[in-house]
PDB file of C-alpha atoms in Angstrom:
ATOM      1  CA  MET J  23    -117.219 140.919 127.026  1.00  0.00           C
ATOM      2  CA  LYS J  24    -120.320 138.732 126.718  1.00  0.00           C
ATOM      3  CA  LEU J  25    -121.724 140.996 124.028  1.00  0.00           C
ATOM      4  CA  SER J  26    -118.681 140.417 121.807  1.00  0.00           C
ATOM      5  CA  THR J  27    -118.992 136.648 122.289  1.00  0.00           C
ATOM      6  CA  VAL J  28    -122.650 136.761 121.290  1.00  0.00           C
ATOM      7  CA  ALA J  29    -121.860 138.950 118.278  1.00  0.00           C
ATOM      8  CA  PHE J  30    -119.128 136.543 117.200  1.00  0.00           C
ATOM      9  CA  ALA J  31    -121.468 133.557 117.521  1.00  0.00           C
ATOM     10  CA  ILE J  32    -124.126 135.319 115.454  1.00  0.00           C
ATOM     11  CA  SER J  33    -121.650 136.226 112.719  1.00  0.00           C
ATOM     12  CA  VAL J  34    -120.341 132.644 112.543  1.00  0.00           C
ATOM     13  CA  SER J  35    -123.901 131.340 112.304  1.00  0.00           C
ATOM     14  CA  ALA J  36    -124.695 133.815 109.518  1.00  0.00           C
ATOM     15  CA  VAL J  37    -121.645 132.751 107.511  1.00  0.00           C
ATOM     16  CA  ALA J  38    -122.552 129.077 107.933  1.00  0.00           C
ATOM     17  CA  LEU J  39    -126.116 129.771 106.841  1.00  0.00           C
ATOM     18  CA  LEU J  40    -124.983 131.689 103.754  1.00  0.00           C
ATOM     19  CA  SER J  41    -122.519 128.950 102.831  1.00  0.00           C
ATOM     20  CA  SER J  42    -125.170 126.250 103.034  1.00  0.00           C
ATOM     21  CA  GLY J  43    -127.508 128.406 100.929  1.00  0.00           C
ATOM     22  CA  GLN J  44    -124.847 128.735  98.231  1.00  0.00           C
ATOM     23  CA  ALA J  45    -124.213 124.986  98.271  1.00  0.00           C
ATOM     24  CA  SER J  46    -127.926 124.394  97.867  1.00  0.00           C
ATOM     25  CA  ALA J  47    -128.095 126.785  94.917  1.00  0.00           C
ATOM     26  CA  ASN J  48    -125.122 125.051  93.269  1.00  0.00           C
ATOM     27  CA  ALA J  49    -126.724 121.643  93.731  1.00  0.00           C
ATOM     28  CA  GLN J  50    -129.956 122.931  92.239  1.00  0.00           C
ATOM     29  CA  LEU J  51    -128.088 124.389  89.249  1.00  0.00           C
ATOM     30  CA  ALA J  52    -126.288 121.090  88.674  1.00  0.00           C
ATOM     31  CA  ALA J  53    -129.524 119.101  88.902  1.00  0.00           C
ATOM     32  CA  SER J  54    -131.257 121.447  86.471  1.00  0.00           C
ATOM     33  CA  LEU J  55    -128.393 121.212  83.979  1.00  0.00           C
ATOM     34  CA  CYS J  56    -128.448 117.415  84.172  1.00  0.00           C
ATOM     35  CA  ASP J  57    -132.192 117.370  83.527  1.00  0.00           C
ATOM     36  CA  TYR J  58    -131.948 119.799  80.614  1.00  0.00           C
ATOM     37  CA  VAL J  59    -129.094 117.857  79.022  1.00  0.00           C
ATOM     38  CA  ALA J  60    -131.012 114.582  79.309  1.00  0.00           C
ATOM     39  CA  ALA J  61    -134.023 116.264  77.670  1.00  0.00           C
ATOM     40  CA  ASP J  62    -131.734 117.732  74.949  1.00  0.00           C
ATOM     41  CA  ASP J  63    -133.058 121.217  75.709  1.00  0.00           C
ATOM     42  CA  LYS J  64    -130.238 123.542  74.668  1.00  0.00           C
ATOM     43  CA  SER J  65    -132.260 126.713  75.076  1.00  0.00           C
ATOM     44  CA  ARG J  66    -133.093 125.935  78.719  1.00  0.00           C
ATOM     45  CA  ILE J  67    -129.429 125.171  79.412  1.00  0.00           C
ATOM     46  CA  ARG J  68    -128.455 128.555  78.007  1.00  0.00           C
ATOM     47  CA  LYS J  69    -131.234 130.297  79.951  1.00  0.00           C
ATOM     48  CA  LYS J  70    -130.279 128.614  83.240  1.00  0.00           C
ATOM     49  CA  LEU J  71    -126.609 129.529  82.806  1.00  0.00           C
ATOM     50  CA  LYS J  72    -127.535 133.124  82.017  1.00  0.00           C
ATOM     51  CA  GLU J  73    -129.921 133.397  84.982  1.00  0.00           C
ATOM     52  CA  SER J  74    -127.255 131.967  87.279  1.00  0.00           C
ATOM     53  CA  ARG J  75    -124.626 134.290  85.815  1.00  0.00           C
ATOM     54  CA  VAL J  76    -122.085 131.534  85.354  1.00  0.00           C
ATOM     55  CA  LYS J  77    -120.082 130.259  82.434  1.00  0.00           C
ATOM     56  CA  LEU J  78    -120.211 126.574  81.636  1.00  0.00           C
ATOM     57  CA  ARG J  79    -116.431 126.333  81.519  1.00  0.00           C
ATOM     58  CA  ASN J  80    -116.243 127.558  85.128  1.00  0.00           C
ATOM     59  CA  ILE J  81    -118.631 124.963  86.558  1.00  0.00           C
ATOM     60  CA  PHE J  82    -118.104 122.011  84.204  1.00  0.00           C
ATOM     61  CA  ASP J  83    -115.744 120.128  86.534  1.00  0.00           C
ATOM     62  CA  GLY J  84    -118.131 120.479  89.474  1.00  0.00           C
ATOM     63  CA  VAL J  85    -121.226 119.067  87.760  1.00  0.00           C
ATOM     64  CA  SER J  86    -121.800 115.322  87.821  1.00  0.00           C
ATOM     65  CA  CYS J  87    -124.869 113.607  86.396  1.00  0.00           C
ATOM     66  CA  GLY J  88    -125.097 110.054  87.639  1.00  0.00           C
ATOM     67  CA  GLY J  89    -121.315 109.821  87.836  1.00  0.00           C
ATOM     68  CA  ASN J  90    -120.736 111.289  84.372  1.00  0.00           C
ATOM     69  CA  ASN J  91    -119.710 114.784  83.364  1.00  0.00           C
ATOM     70  CA  LEU J  92    -122.092 116.799  81.191  1.00  0.00           C
ATOM     71  CA  ILE J  93    -120.570 115.658  77.876  1.00  0.00           C
ATOM     72  CA  ARG J  94    -120.752 111.976  78.810  1.00  0.00           C
ATOM     73  CA  HIS J  95    -124.294 112.487  80.115  1.00  0.00           C
ATOM     74  CA  ALA J  96    -125.256 113.997  76.755  1.00  0.00           C
ATOM     75  CA  VAL J  97    -123.673 111.104  74.865  1.00  0.00           C
ATOM     76  CA  VAL J  98    -125.454 108.477  76.993  1.00  0.00           C
ATOM     77  CA  ASN J  99    -128.795 110.250  76.484  1.00  0.00           C
ATOM     78  CA  ASN J 100    -128.159 110.913  72.771  1.00  0.00           C
ATOM     79  CA  ALA J 101    -128.674 114.634  73.398  1.00  0.00           C
ATOM     80  CA  VAL J 102    -126.893 115.910  70.294  1.00  0.00           C
ATOM     81  CA  LYS J 103    -127.952 119.580  70.457  1.00  0.00           C
ATOM     82  CA  SER J 104    -127.068 119.922  74.130  1.00  0.00           C
ATOM     83  CA  GLY J 105    -123.860 117.936  73.787  1.00  0.00           C
ATOM     84  CA  THR J 106    -122.526 119.935  70.861  1.00  0.00           C
ATOM     85  CA  PHE J 107    -123.441 123.168  72.681  1.00  0.00           C
ATOM     86  CA  ILE J 108    -121.431 122.042  75.704  1.00  0.00           C
ATOM     87  CA  VAL J 109    -118.484 121.100  73.493  1.00  0.00           C
ATOM     88  CA  LYS J 110    -118.541 124.550  71.872  1.00  0.00           C
ATOM     89  CA  GLN J 111    -118.542 126.275  75.281  1.00  0.00           C
ATOM     90  CA  MET J 112    -115.522 124.410  76.612  1.00  0.00           C
ATOM     91  CA  PRO J 113    -111.876 125.387  76.014  1.00  0.00           C
ATOM     92  CA  LYS J 114    -110.105 123.203  73.463  1.00  0.00           C
ATOM     93  CA  GLY J 115    -107.398 122.201  75.924  1.00  0.00           C
ATOM     94  CA  ALA J 116    -109.935 120.995  78.472  1.00  0.00           C
ATOM     95  CA  LEU J 117    -111.672 118.873  75.846  1.00  0.00           C
ATOM     96  CA  ALA J 118    -108.422 117.263  74.782  1.00  0.00           C
ATOM     97  CA  SER J 119    -107.390 116.400  78.329  1.00  0.00           C
ATOM     98  CA  ASN J 120    -110.636 115.223  79.944  1.00  0.00           C
ATOM     99  CA  GLY J 121    -110.670 111.747  78.358  1.00  0.00           C
ATOM    100  CA  ASP J 122    -114.194 111.836  76.967  1.00  0.00           C
ATOM    101  CA  ALA J 123    -113.094 110.555  73.550  1.00  0.00           C
ATOM    102  CA  ASP J 124    -111.330 107.566  75.146  1.00  0.00           C
ATOM    103  CA  TRP J 125    -114.364 106.941  77.371  1.00  0.00           C
ATOM    104  CA  ALA J 126    -116.637 106.954  74.311  1.00  0.00           C
ATOM    105  CA  ASP J 127    -114.415 104.478  72.473  1.00  0.00           C
ATOM    106  CA  ALA J 128    -114.314 102.160  75.490  1.00  0.00           C
ATOM    107  CA  ASN J 129    -118.082 102.288  76.031  1.00  0.00           C
ATOM    108  CA  GLY J 130    -119.330 101.913  72.466  1.00  0.00           C
ATOM    109  CA  HIS J 131    -120.190 105.559  71.836  1.00  0.00           C
ATOM    110  CA  SER J 132    -117.432 106.359  69.355  1.00  0.00           C
ATOM    111  CA  GLY J 133    -119.973 106.970  66.564  1.00  0.00           C
ATOM    112  CA  SER J 134    -121.739 109.744  68.477  1.00  0.00           C
ATOM    113  CA  GLU J 135    -122.075 113.131  66.781  1.00  0.00           C
ATOM    114  CA  ILE J 136    -121.092 114.747  70.077  1.00  0.00           C
ATOM    115  CA  ILE J 137    -117.802 112.846  70.182  1.00  0.00           C
ATOM    116  CA  ALA J 138    -117.169 113.763  66.546  1.00  0.00           C
ATOM    117  CA  ALA J 139    -117.680 117.442  67.420  1.00  0.00           C
ATOM    118  CA  LEU J 140    -115.426 117.056  70.449  1.00  0.00           C
ATOM    119  CA  LYS J 141    -112.639 115.460  68.409  1.00  0.00           C
ATOM    120  CA  THR J 142    -112.914 118.168  65.747  1.00  0.00           C
ATOM    121  CA  ARG J 143    -112.817 121.014  68.275  1.00  0.00           C
ATOM    122  CA  ALA J 144    -110.046 119.478  70.386  1.00  0.00           C
ATOM    123  CA  GLY J 145    -107.977 118.478  67.352  1.00  0.00           C
ATOM    124  CA  ILE J 146    -107.863 114.817  68.390  1.00  0.00           C
TER     125      ILE J 146
END
């Protein structure tokens, strides 16, 4: 009976350890993407996504860079190459509904090339 209790405790600890490792990897991926967007390094963004075996559209909602999503972070940092790459990777419906165009208008970024690409792709 004690052996099964010990085995259960070990398995719970292993699951908790794996979960925290995954959370750490996700945080590192998000931090790297934020840095690469700010540096306008499209090729490193693509490489990091490929290495991590994730699609941008699947993680976009979970990545926040200083309170902004990746598109807004690109606009604020005038990272045109990175921003237009992100826009091209996102589904049109998601671009239309996320409010980035309204945010840009309200914050004085309506003339950004990234917002122009977003409006064209989303049909706004």
